[in-house]
Coordinates of C-alpha atoms in Angstrom, one line a residue:
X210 CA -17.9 -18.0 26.2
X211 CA -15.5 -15.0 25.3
X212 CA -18.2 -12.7 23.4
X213 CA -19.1 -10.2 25.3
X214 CA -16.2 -10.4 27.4
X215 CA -13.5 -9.6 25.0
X216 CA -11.8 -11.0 21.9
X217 CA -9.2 -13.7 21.6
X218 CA -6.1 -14.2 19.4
X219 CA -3.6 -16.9 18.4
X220 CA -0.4 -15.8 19.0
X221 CA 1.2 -18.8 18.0
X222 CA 2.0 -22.8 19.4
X223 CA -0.2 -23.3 22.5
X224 CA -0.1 -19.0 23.5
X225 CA -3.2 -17.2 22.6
X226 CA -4.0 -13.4 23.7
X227 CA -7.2 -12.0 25.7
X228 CA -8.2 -8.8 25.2
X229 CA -11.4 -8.2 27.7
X230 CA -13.4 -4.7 27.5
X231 CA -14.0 -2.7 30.4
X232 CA -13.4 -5.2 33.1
X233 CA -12.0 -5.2 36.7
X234 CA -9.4 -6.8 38.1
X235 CA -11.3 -9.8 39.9
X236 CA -13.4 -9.8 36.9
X237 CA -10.5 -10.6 35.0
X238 CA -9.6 -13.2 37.4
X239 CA -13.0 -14.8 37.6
X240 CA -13.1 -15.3 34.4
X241 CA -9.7 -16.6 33.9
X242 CA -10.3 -19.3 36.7
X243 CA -13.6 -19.6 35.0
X244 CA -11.6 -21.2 32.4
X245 CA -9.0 -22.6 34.1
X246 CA -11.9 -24.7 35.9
X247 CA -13.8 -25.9 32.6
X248 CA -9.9 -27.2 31.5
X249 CA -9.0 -29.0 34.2
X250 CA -12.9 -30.8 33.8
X251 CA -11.2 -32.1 30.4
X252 CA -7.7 -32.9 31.0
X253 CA -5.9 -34.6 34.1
X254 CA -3.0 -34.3 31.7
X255 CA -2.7 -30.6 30.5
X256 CA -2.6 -27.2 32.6
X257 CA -2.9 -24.1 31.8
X258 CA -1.0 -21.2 32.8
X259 CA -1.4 -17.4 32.2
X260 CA -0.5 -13.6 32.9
X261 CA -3.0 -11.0 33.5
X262 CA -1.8 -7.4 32.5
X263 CA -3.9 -4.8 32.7
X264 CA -4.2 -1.1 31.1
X265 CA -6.9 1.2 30.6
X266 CA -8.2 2.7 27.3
X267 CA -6.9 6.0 27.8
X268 CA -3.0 4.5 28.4
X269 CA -3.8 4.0 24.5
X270 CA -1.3 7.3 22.8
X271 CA 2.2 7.1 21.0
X272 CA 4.3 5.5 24.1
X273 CA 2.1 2.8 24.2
X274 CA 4.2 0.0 24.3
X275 CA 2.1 -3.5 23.5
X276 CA 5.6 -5.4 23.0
X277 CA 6.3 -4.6 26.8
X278 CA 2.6 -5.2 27.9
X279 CA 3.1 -8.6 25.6
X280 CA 6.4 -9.8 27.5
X281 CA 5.2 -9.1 30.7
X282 CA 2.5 -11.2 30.6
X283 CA 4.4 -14.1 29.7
X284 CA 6.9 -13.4 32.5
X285 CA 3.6 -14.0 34.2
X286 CA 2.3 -16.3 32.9
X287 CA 5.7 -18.4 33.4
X288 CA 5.2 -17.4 37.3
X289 CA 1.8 -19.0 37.4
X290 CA 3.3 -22.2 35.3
X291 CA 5.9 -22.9 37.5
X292 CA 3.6 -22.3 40.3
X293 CA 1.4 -25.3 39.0
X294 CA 4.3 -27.5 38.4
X295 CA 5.8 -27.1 42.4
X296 CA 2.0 -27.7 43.9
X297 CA 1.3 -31.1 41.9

């Protein structure tokens, strides 16, 4: 599902990390609803939350800051958690 898209990593517990190449914003957002949509199809139970950050390639230099990008994203994805929680 995620091959040409990008790659995915573990970070650790139930929080995993998407890297996507080259994609837009809404791309990014389909595909993340995409997901959220084939989750929900397998668990009343569960839901899953994230944060979408995004930078481009040529952000990539010495001030490059991933721990920031990182924490961010989790603020976000907290956002869109407690979001879910207040509309059930």
């Amino acid at each position: 599902m995620l091959k040409e898209q990008g790659t995915i990593f573990r970070l650790g517990g139930d929080k995993f990390l998407i890297l996507f190449n080259k994609c837009s914003y809404q791309e990014y957002m389909n595909y993340m609803e995409n997901i959220d949509q084939k989750f929900k199809d397998h668990s009343e139970i569960a839901s899953l939350a994230y944060g979408l950050v995004a930078f481009k390639e040529s952000e990539i230099n010495q001030e490059f800051d991933l721990t920031n990008l990182l924490k961010e994203a989790d603020e976000l994805m907290y956002i869109h958690k407690n979001k879910i929680k207040s509309d059930k």
